[in-house]
Amino acid sequence: MEKIKNIKFIASKSSGEVSGIIYLPKNSIGFYVFAHGAGAPMNHPFMNNAAEYLAEERIGTLRYNFPYSEKKKKYIDPAPILMETVRSAINSAKDYIGDIPLFAGGKSMGGRMTSQAAAKEMLDDVKGLIFYGFPLHAPGKDSTERGEHLYKIDIPMLFLQGTRDKLANLELLKPIINKVGKNASIQIIEGADHSFKVLKSLGRTEEQIQRDLAHKIRQWIEKNI
Protein backbone atom coordinates (compact mmCIF):
# COMPACT_ATOMS: atom_id res chain seq x y z
CA MET A 1 0.00 0.00 0.00
CA GLU A 2 1.25 3.45 -0.87
CA LYS A 3 0.53 6.23 1.58
CA ILE A 4 0.42 9.69 0.05
CA LYS A 5 1.65 12.40 2.36
CA ASN A 6 -0.90 14.30 4.42
CA ILE A 7 -2.67 16.98 2.44
CA LYS A 8 -4.42 20.28 3.11
CA PHE A 9 -7.29 21.81 1.17
CA ILE A 10 -9.70 24.72 1.54
CA ALA A 11 -12.92 23.44 3.09
CA SER A 12 -14.99 26.54 2.36
CA LYS A 13 -14.42 30.23 1.81
CA SER A 14 -15.30 31.01 5.41
CA SER A 15 -13.64 28.03 7.11
CA GLY A 16 -10.11 27.88 5.76
CA GLU A 17 -7.93 24.80 5.43
CA VAL A 18 -8.56 21.30 6.73
CA SER A 19 -6.37 18.21 6.77
CA GLY A 20 -6.69 14.99 4.81
CA ILE A 21 -4.91 11.66 4.49
CA ILE A 22 -4.79 9.78 1.21
CA TYR A 23 -4.16 6.05 0.87
CA LEU A 24 -3.66 4.92 -2.70
CA PRO A 25 -2.96 1.19 -3.10
CA LYS A 26 -1.29 -0.08 -6.26
CA ASN A 27 -3.78 -1.11 -8.94
CA SER A 28 -6.68 0.51 -7.09
CA ILE A 29 -10.09 -0.50 -8.40
CA GLY A 30 -11.82 2.47 -6.78
CA PHE A 31 -11.27 5.51 -4.59
CA TYR A 32 -13.51 6.51 -1.67
CA VAL A 33 -13.77 10.07 -0.30
CA PHE A 34 -14.46 9.10 3.30
CA ALA A 35 -16.02 11.64 5.70
CA HIS A 36 -16.00 11.10 9.46
CA GLY A 37 -18.91 11.01 11.90
CA ALA A 38 -20.03 13.76 14.24
CA GLY A 39 -17.87 12.84 17.22
CA ALA A 40 -14.90 11.13 15.57
CA PRO A 41 -12.34 12.99 13.40
CA MET A 42 -10.50 11.53 10.43
CA ASN A 43 -7.85 9.83 12.60
CA HIS A 44 -10.32 8.04 14.89
CA PRO A 45 -9.47 4.32 15.21
CA PHE A 46 -12.59 3.33 13.28
CA MET A 47 -11.58 5.57 10.38
CA ASN A 48 -7.96 4.42 10.47
CA ASN A 49 -8.91 0.75 10.49
CA ALA A 50 -11.54 1.13 7.78
CA ALA A 51 -9.00 2.82 5.51
CA GLU A 52 -6.47 0.04 6.10
CA TYR A 53 -8.95 -2.73 5.33
CA LEU A 54 -10.26 -0.92 2.27
CA ALA A 55 -6.67 -0.59 1.03
CA GLU A 56 -6.27 -4.36 1.38
CA GLU A 57 -9.25 -4.62 -0.99
CA ARG A 58 -7.47 -2.24 -3.42
CA ILE A 59 -9.73 0.69 -2.58
CA GLY A 60 -8.02 4.01 -2.01
CA THR A 61 -9.34 6.56 0.47
CA LEU A 62 -9.23 10.21 1.34
CA ARG A 63 -10.08 10.75 4.98
CA TYR A 64 -10.52 14.39 5.94
CA ASN A 65 -11.61 16.65 8.75
CA PHE A 66 -14.55 18.99 8.74
CA PRO A 67 -13.64 22.53 9.89
CA TYR A 68 -14.94 22.06 13.44
CA SER A 69 -12.95 18.87 13.96
CA GLU A 70 -9.85 20.42 12.39
CA LYS A 71 -10.08 23.22 14.98
CA LYS A 72 -11.01 20.75 17.75
CA LYS A 73 -14.27 22.58 18.40
CA LYS A 74 -17.16 20.94 20.20
CA TYR A 75 -19.98 22.30 18.09
CA ILE A 76 -20.58 20.92 14.61
CA ASP A 77 -20.44 23.28 11.64
CA PRO A 78 -23.72 24.29 9.94
CA ALA A 79 -24.85 21.91 7.20
CA PRO A 80 -23.93 24.28 4.30
CA ILE A 81 -20.30 24.36 5.48
CA LEU A 82 -20.24 20.58 5.93
CA MET A 83 -21.63 20.04 2.44
CA GLU A 84 -19.18 22.52 0.90
CA THR A 85 -16.35 20.66 2.64
CA VAL A 86 -17.58 17.42 1.07
CA ARG A 87 -17.40 18.98 -2.38
CA SER A 88 -13.96 20.43 -1.70
CA ALA A 89 -12.69 17.03 -0.55
CA ILE A 90 -13.99 15.36 -3.70
CA ASN A 91 -12.34 17.98 -5.89
CA SER A 92 -9.07 17.59 -3.98
CA ALA A 93 -9.12 13.82 -4.44
CA LYS A 94 -9.23 14.25 -8.20
CA ASP A 95 -5.73 15.76 -8.12
CA TYR A 96 -4.31 12.42 -6.97
CA ILE A 97 -6.28 9.56 -8.49
CA GLY A 98 -6.17 9.96 -12.24
CA ASP A 99 -8.84 7.81 -13.87
CA ILE A 100 -9.58 5.60 -10.84
CA PRO A 101 -13.39 5.39 -10.34
CA LEU A 102 -14.48 7.84 -7.65
CA PHE A 103 -16.95 7.16 -4.82
CA ALA A 104 -17.91 9.21 -1.77
CA GLY A 105 -19.74 8.93 1.53
CA GLY A 106 -18.70 8.32 5.10
CA LYS A 107 -19.40 7.24 8.61
CA SER A 108 -22.74 8.35 10.06
CA MET A 109 -23.03 12.15 9.77
CA GLY A 110 -20.26 12.30 7.18
CA GLY A 111 -22.25 9.98 4.94
CA ARG A 112 -25.46 11.94 5.43
CA MET A 113 -23.75 15.25 4.61
CA THR A 114 -22.36 13.66 1.45
CA SER A 115 -25.79 12.45 0.39
CA GLN A 116 -27.36 15.82 1.17
CA ALA A 117 -24.73 17.50 -0.98
CA ALA A 118 -25.46 15.03 -3.79
CA ALA A 119 -29.20 15.63 -3.47
CA LYS A 120 -28.71 19.39 -3.69
CA GLU A 121 -26.40 19.29 -6.70
CA MET A 122 -24.73 16.43 -8.56
CA LEU A 123 -21.27 15.50 -7.27
CA ASP A 124 -19.07 15.68 -10.35
CA ASP A 125 -17.48 12.37 -11.41
CA VAL A 126 -18.76 10.49 -8.32
CA LYS A 127 -20.07 7.10 -9.41
CA GLY A 128 -21.78 6.12 -6.15
CA LEU A 129 -22.24 6.76 -2.45
CA ILE A 130 -21.28 4.43 0.41
CA PHE A 131 -22.65 4.81 3.93
CA TYR A 132 -21.11 3.27 7.04
CA GLY A 133 -24.21 3.46 9.23
CA PHE A 134 -26.61 5.98 7.71
CA PRO A 135 -28.05 8.05 10.62
CA LEU A 136 -31.75 8.14 9.80
CA HIS A 137 -32.80 9.65 13.12
CA ALA A 138 -31.62 10.53 16.63
CA PRO A 139 -31.48 7.67 19.17
CA GLY A 140 -34.97 6.85 20.42
CA LYS A 141 -36.61 9.34 18.05
CA ASP A 142 -37.58 7.16 15.11
CA SER A 143 -38.48 9.15 12.01
CA THR A 144 -37.79 9.21 8.27
CA GLU A 145 -37.30 12.95 7.67
CA ARG A 146 -33.50 12.67 7.36
CA GLY A 147 -33.90 10.15 4.57
CA GLU A 148 -36.26 12.06 2.31
CA HIS A 149 -33.46 13.70 0.31
CA LEU A 150 -32.26 10.26 -0.81
CA TYR A 151 -35.08 10.14 -3.37
CA LYS A 152 -33.37 12.98 -5.26
CA ILE A 153 -30.11 11.08 -5.80
CA ASP A 154 -29.70 9.27 -9.11
CA ILE A 155 -26.40 7.41 -8.59
CA PRO A 156 -25.94 4.04 -6.86
CA MET A 157 -25.91 3.96 -3.06
CA LEU A 158 -24.71 1.27 -0.64
CA PHE A 159 -25.98 1.21 2.94
CA LEU A 160 -24.00 -0.79 5.53
CA GLN A 161 -26.28 -1.11 8.56
CA GLY A 162 -26.28 -3.01 11.84
CA THR A 163 -29.37 -4.59 13.34
CA ARG A 164 -28.68 -2.91 16.71
CA ASP A 165 -28.12 0.56 15.27
CA LYS A 166 -30.15 2.98 17.40
CA LEU A 167 -29.76 5.71 14.78
CA ALA A 168 -31.45 3.73 12.02
CA ASN A 169 -34.54 1.66 12.63
CA LEU A 170 -34.34 -0.83 9.79
CA GLU A 171 -38.12 -1.05 9.64
CA LEU A 172 -38.05 2.60 8.56
CA LEU A 173 -34.88 2.56 6.47
CA LYS A 174 -35.72 -0.49 4.35
CA PRO A 175 -38.89 1.06 2.83
CA ILE A 176 -36.88 4.16 1.89
CA ILE A 177 -34.28 2.01 0.15
CA ASN A 178 -37.01 0.06 -1.60
CA LYS A 179 -38.63 3.27 -2.77
CA VAL A 180 -35.31 4.60 -4.10
CA GLY A 181 -35.28 1.46 -6.23
CA LYS A 182 -32.45 -0.21 -8.13
CA ASN A 183 -29.96 2.54 -7.27
CA ALA A 184 -29.96 1.60 -3.57
CA SER A 185 -28.79 -1.58 -1.88
CA ILE A 186 -28.28 -2.56 1.74
CA GLN A 187 -25.95 -4.92 3.53
CA ILE A 188 -27.19 -5.82 7.01
CA ILE A 189 -24.69 -6.80 9.69
CA GLU A 190 -26.41 -8.99 12.26
CA GLY A 191 -25.91 -7.83 15.84
CA ALA A 192 -23.90 -4.71 14.97
CA ASP A 193 -24.58 -1.33 16.57
CA HIS A 194 -23.98 2.12 15.04
CA SER A 195 -20.21 1.70 15.55
CA PHE A 196 -20.36 -1.83 14.07
CA LYS A 197 -19.55 -3.40 17.41
CA VAL A 198 -21.21 -6.74 18.04
CA LEU A 199 -22.05 -8.73 21.14
CA LYS A 200 -19.28 -11.11 22.26
CA SER A 201 -21.80 -13.94 22.20
CA LEU A 202 -21.85 -13.72 18.40
CA GLY A 203 -18.20 -14.76 18.27
CA ARG A 204 -17.01 -12.09 15.84
CA THR A 205 -14.32 -9.48 16.49
CA GLU A 206 -14.40 -5.84 15.44
CA GLU A 207 -11.58 -6.60 13.01
CA GLN A 208 -13.59 -9.37 11.37
CA ILE A 209 -16.60 -7.07 11.03
CA GLN A 210 -14.53 -4.27 9.50
CA ARG A 211 -12.78 -6.60 7.07
CA ASP A 212 -16.17 -7.96 6.05
CA LEU A 213 -17.48 -4.44 5.46
CA ALA A 214 -14.48 -3.61 3.29
CA HIS A 215 -15.01 -6.77 1.25
CA LYS A 216 -18.69 -5.98 0.76
CA ILE A 217 -17.72 -2.51 -0.45
CA ARG A 218 -15.26 -3.98 -2.94
CA GLN A 219 -17.90 -6.35 -4.31
CA TRP A 220 -20.34 -3.47 -4.69
CA ILE A 221 -17.77 -1.20 -6.35
CA GLU A 222 -16.92 -3.92 -8.86
CA LYS A 223 -20.58 -3.97 -9.87
CA ASN A 224 -20.72 -0.19 -10.28
CA ILE A 225 -17.61 0.64 -12.32
PDB file of C-alpha atoms in Angstrom:
ATOM      1  CA  MET A   1       0.000   0.000   0.000  1.00  0.00           C
ATOM      2  CA  GLU A   2       1.252   3.450  -0.871  1.00  0.00           C
ATOM      3  CA  LYS A   3       0.528   6.229   1.580  1.00  0.00           C
ATOM      4  CA  ILE A   4       0.419   9.688   0.049  1.00  0.00           C
ATOM      5  CA  LYS A   5       1.652  12.404   2.359  1.00  0.00           C
ATOM      6  CA  ASN A   6      -0.897  14.299   4.419  1.00  0.00           C
ATOM      7  CA  ILE A   7      -2.672  16.983   2.440  1.00  0.00           C
ATOM      8  CA  LYS A   8      -4.424  20.283   3.113  1.00  0.00           C
ATOM      9  CA  PHE A   9      -7.292  21.809   1.174  1.00  0.00           C
ATOM     10  CA  ILE A  10      -9.702  24.719   1.536  1.00  0.00           C
ATOM     11  CA  ALA A  11     -12.923  23.440   3.094  1.00  0.00           C
ATOM     12  CA  SER A  12     -14.994  26.539   2.358  1.00  0.00           C
ATOM     13  CA  LYS A  13     -14.421  30.232   1.811  1.00  0.00           C
ATOM     14  CA  SER A  14     -15.296  31.007   5.414  1.00  0.00           C
ATOM     15  CA  SER A  15     -13.644  28.030   7.111  1.00  0.00           C
ATOM     16  CA  GLY A  16     -10.113  27.884   5.759  1.00  0.00           C
ATOM     17  CA  GLU A  17      -7.933  24.802   5.432  1.00  0.00           C
ATOM     18  CA  VAL A  18      -8.562  21.304   6.726  1.00  0.00           C
ATOM     19  CA  SER A  19      -6.373  18.213   6.768  1.00  0.00           C
ATOM     20  CA  GLY A  20      -6.692  14.993   4.814  1.00  0.00           C
ATOM     21  CA  ILE A  21      -4.915  11.656   4.489  1.00  0.00           C
ATOM     22  CA  ILE A  22      -4.788   9.781   1.212  1.00  0.00           C
ATOM     23  CA  TYR A  23      -4.162   6.052   0.874  1.00  0.00           C
ATOM     24  CA  LEU A  24      -3.659   4.922  -2.699  1.00  0.00           C
ATOM     25  CA  PRO A  25      -2.959   1.193  -3.104  1.00  0.00           C
ATOM     26  CA  LYS A  26      -1.286  -0.077  -6.258  1.00  0.00           C
ATOM     27  CA  ASN A  27      -3.782  -1.109  -8.936  1.00  0.00           C
ATOM     28  CA  SER A  28      -6.682   0.506  -7.089  1.00  0.00           C
ATOM     29  CA  ILE A  29     -10.094  -0.501  -8.399  1.00  0.00           C
ATOM     30  CA  GLY A  30     -11.820   2.475  -6.777  1.00  0.00           C
ATOM     31  CA  PHE A  31     -11.275   5.510  -4.588  1.00  0.00           C
ATOM     32  CA  TYR A  32     -13.508   6.510  -1.667  1.00  0.00           C
ATOM     33  CA  VAL A  33     -13.771  10.068  -0.296  1.00  0.00           C
ATOM     34  CA  PHE A  34     -14.461   9.103   3.304  1.00  0.00           C
ATOM     35  CA  ALA A  35     -16.025  11.637   5.702  1.00  0.00           C
ATOM     36  CA  HIS A  36     -16.003  11.099   9.460  1.00  0.00           C
ATOM     37  CA  GLY A  37     -18.908  11.006  11.902  1.00  0.00           C
ATOM     38  CA  ALA A  38     -20.029  13.762  14.240  1.00  0.00           C
ATOM     39  CA  GLY A  39     -17.868  12.844  17.218  1.00  0.00           C
ATOM     40  CA  ALA A  40     -14.898  11.131  15.575  1.00  0.00           C
ATOM     41  CA  PRO A  41     -12.336  12.986  13.396  1.00  0.00           C
ATOM     42  CA  MET A  42     -10.497  11.535  10.429  1.00  0.00           C
ATOM     43  CA  ASN A  43      -7.852   9.831  12.604  1.00  0.00           C
ATOM     44  CA  HIS A  44     -10.318   8.043  14.889  1.00  0.00           C
ATOM     45  CA  PRO A  45      -9.467   4.322  15.207  1.00  0.00           C
ATOM     46  CA  PHE A  46     -12.594   3.328  13.277  1.00  0.00           C
ATOM     47  CA  MET A  47     -11.579   5.574  10.378  1.00  0.00           C
ATOM     48  CA  ASN A  48      -7.956   4.415  10.470  1.00  0.00           C
ATOM     49  CA  ASN A  49      -8.910   0.746  10.486  1.00  0.00           C
ATOM     50  CA  ALA A  50     -11.537   1.127   7.783  1.00  0.00           C
ATOM     51  CA  ALA A  51      -8.999   2.823   5.509  1.00  0.00           C
ATOM     52  CA  GLU A  52      -6.465   0.036   6.101  1.00  0.00           C
ATOM     53  CA  TYR A  53      -8.946  -2.730   5.333  1.00  0.00           C
ATOM     54  CA  LEU A  54     -10.256  -0.920   2.265  1.00  0.00           C
ATOM     55  CA  ALA A  55      -6.671  -0.592   1.029  1.00  0.00           C
ATOM     56  CA  GLU A  56      -6.272  -4.361   1.377  1.00  0.00           C
ATOM     57  CA  GLU A  57      -9.248  -4.623  -0.986  1.00  0.00           C
ATOM     58  CA  ARG A  58      -7.471  -2.242  -3.419  1.00  0.00           C
ATOM     59  CA  ILE A  59      -9.730   0.686  -2.581  1.00  0.00           C
ATOM     60  CA  GLY A  60      -8.023   4.015  -2.006  1.00  0.00           C
ATOM     61  CA  THR A  61      -9.343   6.557   0.465  1.00  0.00           C
ATOM     62  CA  LEU A  62      -9.233  10.215   1.340  1.00  0.00           C
ATOM     63  CA  ARG A  63     -10.077  10.755   4.984  1.00  0.00           C
ATOM     64  CA  TYR A  64     -10.518  14.387   5.940  1.00  0.00           C
ATOM     65  CA  ASN A  65     -11.614  16.651   8.754  1.00  0.00           C
ATOM     66  CA  PHE A  66     -14.552  18.993   8.737  1.00  0.00           C
ATOM     67  CA  PRO A  67     -13.643  22.531   9.891  1.00  0.00           C
ATOM     68  CA  TYR A  68     -14.943  22.061  13.445  1.00  0.00           C
ATOM     69  CA  SER A  69     -12.948  18.867  13.964  1.00  0.00           C
ATOM     70  CA  GLU A  70      -9.854  20.421  12.394  1.00  0.00           C
ATOM     71  CA  LYS A  71     -10.075  23.221  14.984  1.00  0.00           C
ATOM     72  CA  LYS A  72     -11.011  20.750  17.749  1.00  0.00           C
ATOM     73  CA  LYS A  73     -14.267  22.579  18.402  1.00  0.00           C
ATOM     74  CA  LYS A  74     -17.159  20.938  20.201  1.00  0.00           C
ATOM     75  CA  TYR A  75     -19.980  22.301  18.085  1.00  0.00           C
ATOM     76  CA  ILE A  76     -20.578  20.916  14.609  1.00  0.00           C
ATOM     77  CA  ASP A  77     -20.437  23.278  11.636  1.00  0.00           C
ATOM     78  CA  PRO A  78     -23.716  24.290   9.944  1.00  0.00           C
ATOM     79  CA  ALA A  79     -24.850  21.913   7.205  1.00  0.00           C
ATOM     80  CA  PRO A  80     -23.935  24.284   4.305  1.00  0.00           C
ATOM     81  CA  ILE A  81     -20.302  24.357   5.480  1.00  0.00           C
ATOM     82  CA  LEU A  82     -20.236  20.584   5.932  1.00  0.00           C
ATOM     83  CA  MET A  83     -21.626  20.038   2.439  1.00  0.00           C
ATOM     84  CA  GLU A  84     -19.184  22.521   0.900  1.00  0.00           C
ATOM     85  CA  THR A  85     -16.350  20.664   2.637  1.00  0.00           C
ATOM     86  CA  VAL A  86     -17.577  17.416   1.075  1.00  0.00           C
ATOM     87  CA  ARG A  87     -17.402  18.978  -2.378  1.00  0.00           C
ATOM     88  CA  SER A  88     -13.963  20.427  -1.696  1.00  0.00           C
ATOM     89  CA  ALA A  89     -12.686  17.031  -0.547  1.00  0.00           C
ATOM     90  CA  ILE A  90     -13.991  15.364  -3.703  1.00  0.00           C
ATOM     91  CA  ASN A  91     -12.336  17.984  -5.890  1.00  0.00           C
ATOM     92  CA  SER A  92      -9.068  17.592  -3.978  1.00  0.00           C
ATOM     93  CA  ALA A  93      -9.122  13.820  -4.438  1.00  0.00           C
ATOM     94  CA  LYS A  94      -9.226  14.246  -8.197  1.00  0.00           C
ATOM     95  CA  ASP A  95      -5.730  15.764  -8.115  1.00  0.00           C
ATOM     96  CA  TYR A  96      -4.311  12.415  -6.966  1.00  0.00           C
ATOM     97  CA  ILE A  97      -6.282   9.555  -8.490  1.00  0.00           C
ATOM     98  CA  GLY A  98      -6.174   9.956 -12.245  1.00  0.00           C
ATOM     99  CA  ASP A  99      -8.840   7.808 -13.871  1.00  0.00           C
ATOM    100  CA  ILE A 100      -9.580   5.595 -10.838  1.00  0.00           C
ATOM    101  CA  PRO A 101     -13.387   5.387 -10.336  1.00  0.00           C
ATOM    102  CA  LEU A 102     -14.482   7.840  -7.648  1.00  0.00           C
ATOM    103  CA  PHE A 103     -16.952   7.161  -4.823  1.00  0.00           C
ATOM    104  CA  ALA A 104     -17.915   9.211  -1.767  1.00  0.00           C
ATOM    105  CA  GLY A 105     -19.742   8.929   1.533  1.00  0.00           C
ATOM    106  CA  GLY A 106     -18.700   8.321   5.096  1.00  0.00           C
ATOM    107  CA  LYS A 107     -19.403   7.241   8.613  1.00  0.00           C
ATOM    108  CA  SER A 108     -22.744   8.349  10.064  1.00  0.00           C
ATOM    109  CA  MET A 109     -23.035  12.145   9.772  1.00  0.00           C
ATOM    110  CA  GLY A 110     -20.262  12.296   7.180  1.00  0.00           C
ATOM    111  CA  GLY A 111     -22.253   9.984   4.937  1.00  0.00           C
ATOM    112  CA  ARG A 112     -25.461  11.942   5.425  1.00  0.00           C
ATOM    113  CA  MET A 113     -23.750  15.249   4.608  1.00  0.00           C
ATOM    114  CA  THR A 114     -22.356  13.659   1.453  1.00  0.00           C
ATOM    115  CA  SER A 115     -25.788  12.447   0.385  1.00  0.00           C
ATOM    116  CA  GLN A 116     -27.359  15.815   1.171  1.00  0.00           C
ATOM    117  CA  ALA A 117     -24.726  17.501  -0.980  1.00  0.00           C
ATOM    118  CA  ALA A 118     -25.465  15.031  -3.791  1.00  0.00           C
ATOM    119  CA  ALA A 119     -29.204  15.634  -3.474  1.00  0.00           C
ATOM    120  CA  LYS A 120     -28.711  19.390  -3.688  1.00  0.00           C
ATOM    121  CA  GLU A 121     -26.401  19.288  -6.702  1.00  0.00           C
ATOM    122  CA  MET A 122     -24.728  16.428  -8.559  1.00  0.00           C
ATOM    123  CA  LEU A 123     -21.270  15.504  -7.274  1.00  0.00           C
ATOM    124  CA  ASP A 124     -19.065  15.676 -10.354  1.00  0.00           C
ATOM    125  CA  ASP A 125     -17.485  12.366 -11.405  1.00  0.00           C
ATOM    126  CA  VAL A 126     -18.759  10.488  -8.320  1.00  0.00           C
ATOM    127  CA  LYS A 127     -20.075   7.100  -9.408  1.00  0.00           C
ATOM    128  CA  GLY A 128     -21.782   6.124  -6.154  1.00  0.00           C
ATOM    129  CA  LEU A 129     -22.241   6.756  -2.447  1.00  0.00           C
ATOM    130  CA  ILE A 130     -21.276   4.433   0.409  1.00  0.00           C
ATOM    131  CA  PHE A 131     -22.646   4.806   3.935  1.00  0.00           C
ATOM    132  CA  TYR A 132     -21.107   3.274   7.040  1.00  0.00           C
ATOM    133  CA  GLY A 133     -24.209   3.455   9.234  1.00  0.00           C
ATOM    134  CA  PHE A 134     -26.607   5.983   7.709  1.00  0.00           C
ATOM    135  CA  PRO A 135     -28.053   8.048  10.617  1.00  0.00           C
ATOM    136  CA  LEU A 136     -31.754   8.136   9.803  1.00  0.00           C
ATOM    137  CA  HIS A 137     -32.803   9.651  13.124  1.00  0.00           C
ATOM    138  CA  ALA A 138     -31.620  10.526  16.627  1.00  0.00           C
ATOM    139  CA  PRO A 139     -31.482   7.670  19.169  1.00  0.00           C
ATOM    140  CA  GLY A 140     -34.967   6.854  20.419  1.00  0.00           C
ATOM    141  CA  LYS A 141     -36.615   9.345  18.051  1.00  0.00           C
ATOM    142  CA  ASP A 142     -37.585   7.164  15.112  1.00  0.00           C
ATOM    143  CA  SER A 143     -38.477   9.149  12.005  1.00  0.00           C
ATOM    144  CA  THR A 144     -37.787   9.211   8.270  1.00  0.00           C
ATOM    145  CA  GLU A 145     -37.297  12.951   7.674  1.00  0.00           C
ATOM    146  CA  ARG A 146     -33.499  12.671   7.360  1.00  0.00           C
ATOM    147  CA  GLY A 147     -33.901  10.153   4.568  1.00  0.00           C
ATOM    148  CA  GLU A 148     -36.260  12.056   2.313  1.00  0.00           C
ATOM    149  CA  HIS A 149     -33.464  13.697   0.310  1.00  0.00           C
ATOM    150  CA  LEU A 150     -32.262  10.262  -0.808  1.00  0.00           C
ATOM    151  CA  TYR A 151     -35.077  10.145  -3.370  1.00  0.00           C
ATOM    152  CA  LYS A 152     -33.366  12.978  -5.259  1.00  0.00           C
ATOM    153  CA  ILE A 153     -30.114  11.081  -5.805  1.00  0.00           C
ATOM    154  CA  ASP A 154     -29.699   9.270  -9.114  1.00  0.00           C
ATOM    155  CA  ILE A 155     -26.404   7.414  -8.590  1.00  0.00           C
ATOM    156  CA  PRO A 156     -25.940   4.037  -6.861  1.00  0.00           C
ATOM    157  CA  MET A 157     -25.906   3.956  -3.062  1.00  0.00           C
ATOM    158  CA  LEU A 158     -24.709   1.268  -0.644  1.00  0.00           C
ATOM    159  CA  PHE A 159     -25.979   1.211   2.940  1.00  0.00           C
ATOM    160  CA  LEU A 160     -24.004  -0.785   5.532  1.00  0.00           C
ATOM    161  CA  GLN A 161     -26.280  -1.108   8.563  1.00  0.00           C
ATOM    162  CA  GLY A 162     -26.277  -3.009  11.839  1.00  0.00           C
ATOM    163  CA  THR A 163     -29.375  -4.586  13.338  1.00  0.00           C
ATOM    164  CA  ARG A 164     -28.683  -2.908  16.713  1.00  0.00           C
ATOM    165  CA  ASP A 165     -28.118   0.564  15.266  1.00  0.00           C
ATOM    166  CA  LYS A 166     -30.147   2.979  17.404  1.00  0.00           C
ATOM    167  CA  LEU A 167     -29.761   5.712  14.776  1.00  0.00           C
ATOM    168  CA  ALA A 168     -31.452   3.729  12.025  1.00  0.00           C
ATOM    169  CA  ASN A 169     -34.544   1.662  12.631  1.00  0.00           C
ATOM    170  CA  LEU A 170     -34.344  -0.828   9.790  1.00  0.00           C
ATOM    171  CA  GLU A 171     -38.125  -1.052   9.637  1.00  0.00           C
ATOM    172  CA  LEU A 172     -38.047   2.603   8.565  1.00  0.00           C
ATOM    173  CA  LEU A 173     -34.883   2.558   6.471  1.00  0.00           C
ATOM    174  CA  LYS A 174     -35.720  -0.494   4.354  1.00  0.00           C
ATOM    175  CA  PRO A 175     -38.886   1.062   2.825  1.00  0.00           C
ATOM    176  CA  ILE A 176     -36.880   4.160   1.893  1.00  0.00           C
ATOM    177  CA  ILE A 177     -34.283   2.011   0.151  1.00  0.00           C
ATOM    178  CA  ASN A 178     -37.012   0.058  -1.602  1.00  0.00           C
ATOM    179  CA  LYS A 179     -38.631   3.274  -2.772  1.00  0.00           C
ATOM    180  CA  VAL A 180     -35.313   4.602  -4.104  1.00  0.00           C
ATOM    181  CA  GLY A 181     -35.275   1.458  -6.228  1.00  0.00           C
ATOM    182  CA  LYS A 182     -32.449  -0.208  -8.128  1.00  0.00           C
ATOM    183  CA  ASN A 183     -29.956   2.543  -7.268  1.00  0.00           C
ATOM    184  CA  ALA A 184     -29.959   1.601  -3.571  1.00  0.00           C
ATOM    185  CA  SER A 185     -28.795  -1.575  -1.882  1.00  0.00           C
ATOM    186  CA  ILE A 186     -28.283  -2.556   1.736  1.00  0.00           C
ATOM    187  CA  GLN A 187     -25.946  -4.920   3.532  1.00  0.00           C
ATOM    188  CA  ILE A 188     -27.193  -5.818   7.010  1.00  0.00           C
ATOM    189  CA  ILE A 189     -24.691  -6.798   9.691  1.00  0.00           C
ATOM    190  CA  GLU A 190     -26.408  -8.985  12.257  1.00  0.00           C
ATOM    191  CA  GLY A 191     -25.914  -7.831  15.845  1.00  0.00           C
ATOM    192  CA  ALA A 192     -23.899  -4.708  14.975  1.00  0.00           C
ATOM    193  CA  ASP A 193     -24.578  -1.329  16.568  1.00  0.00           C
ATOM    194  CA  HIS A 194     -23.979   2.119  15.035  1.00  0.00           C
ATOM    195  CA  SER A 195     -20.210   1.696  15.545  1.00  0.00           C
ATOM    196  CA  PHE A 196     -20.361  -1.826  14.075  1.00  0.00           C
ATOM    197  CA  LYS A 197     -19.548  -3.396  17.408  1.00  0.00           C
ATOM    198  CA  VAL A 198     -21.207  -6.744  18.041  1.00  0.00           C
ATOM    199  CA  LEU A 199     -22.046  -8.732  21.141  1.00  0.00           C
ATOM    200  CA  LYS A 200     -19.281 -11.109  22.257  1.00  0.00           C
ATOM    201  CA  SER A 201     -21.799 -13.936  22.202  1.00  0.00           C
ATOM    202  CA  LEU A 202     -21.851 -13.717  18.396  1.00  0.00           C
ATOM    203  CA  GLY A 203     -18.204 -14.758  18.265  1.00  0.00           C
ATOM    204  CA  ARG A 204     -17.007 -12.086  15.842  1.00  0.00           C
ATOM    205  CA  THR A 205     -14.317  -9.478  16.491  1.00  0.00           C
ATOM    206  CA  GLU A 206     -14.399  -5.838  15.437  1.00  0.00           C
ATOM    207  CA  GLU A 207     -11.578  -6.598  13.014  1.00  0.00           C
ATOM    208  CA  GLN A 208     -13.590  -9.365  11.374  1.00  0.00           C
ATOM    209  CA  ILE A 209     -16.596  -7.073  11.027  1.00  0.00           C
ATOM    210  CA  GLN A 210     -14.532  -4.266   9.497  1.00  0.00           C
ATOM    211  CA  ARG A 211     -12.784  -6.598   7.070  1.00  0.00           C
ATOM    212  CA  ASP A 212     -16.170  -7.964   6.052  1.00  0.00           C
ATOM    213  CA  LEU A 213     -17.477  -4.439   5.462  1.00  0.00           C
ATOM    214  CA  ALA A 214     -14.477  -3.609   3.294  1.00  0.00           C
ATOM    215  CA  HIS A 215     -15.008  -6.767   1.252  1.00  0.00           C
ATOM    216  CA  LYS A 216     -18.692  -5.985   0.763  1.00  0.00           C
ATOM    217  CA  ILE A 217     -17.716  -2.512  -0.451  1.00  0.00           C
ATOM    218  CA  ARG A 218     -15.262  -3.984  -2.941  1.00  0.00           C
ATOM    219  CA  GLN A 219     -17.905  -6.355  -4.313  1.00  0.00           C
ATOM    220  CA  TRP A 220     -20.339  -3.467  -4.693  1.00  0.00           C
ATOM    221  CA  ILE A 221     -17.769  -1.198  -6.352  1.00  0.00           C
ATOM    222  CA  GLU A 222     -16.916  -3.920  -8.862  1.00  0.00           C
ATOM    223  CA  LYS A 223     -20.577  -3.969  -9.865  1.00  0.00           C
ATOM    224  CA  ASN A 224     -20.720  -0.194 -10.280  1.00  0.00           C
ATOM    225  CA  ILE A 225     -17.606   0.643 -12.315  1.00  0.00           C
TER     226      ILE A 225
END
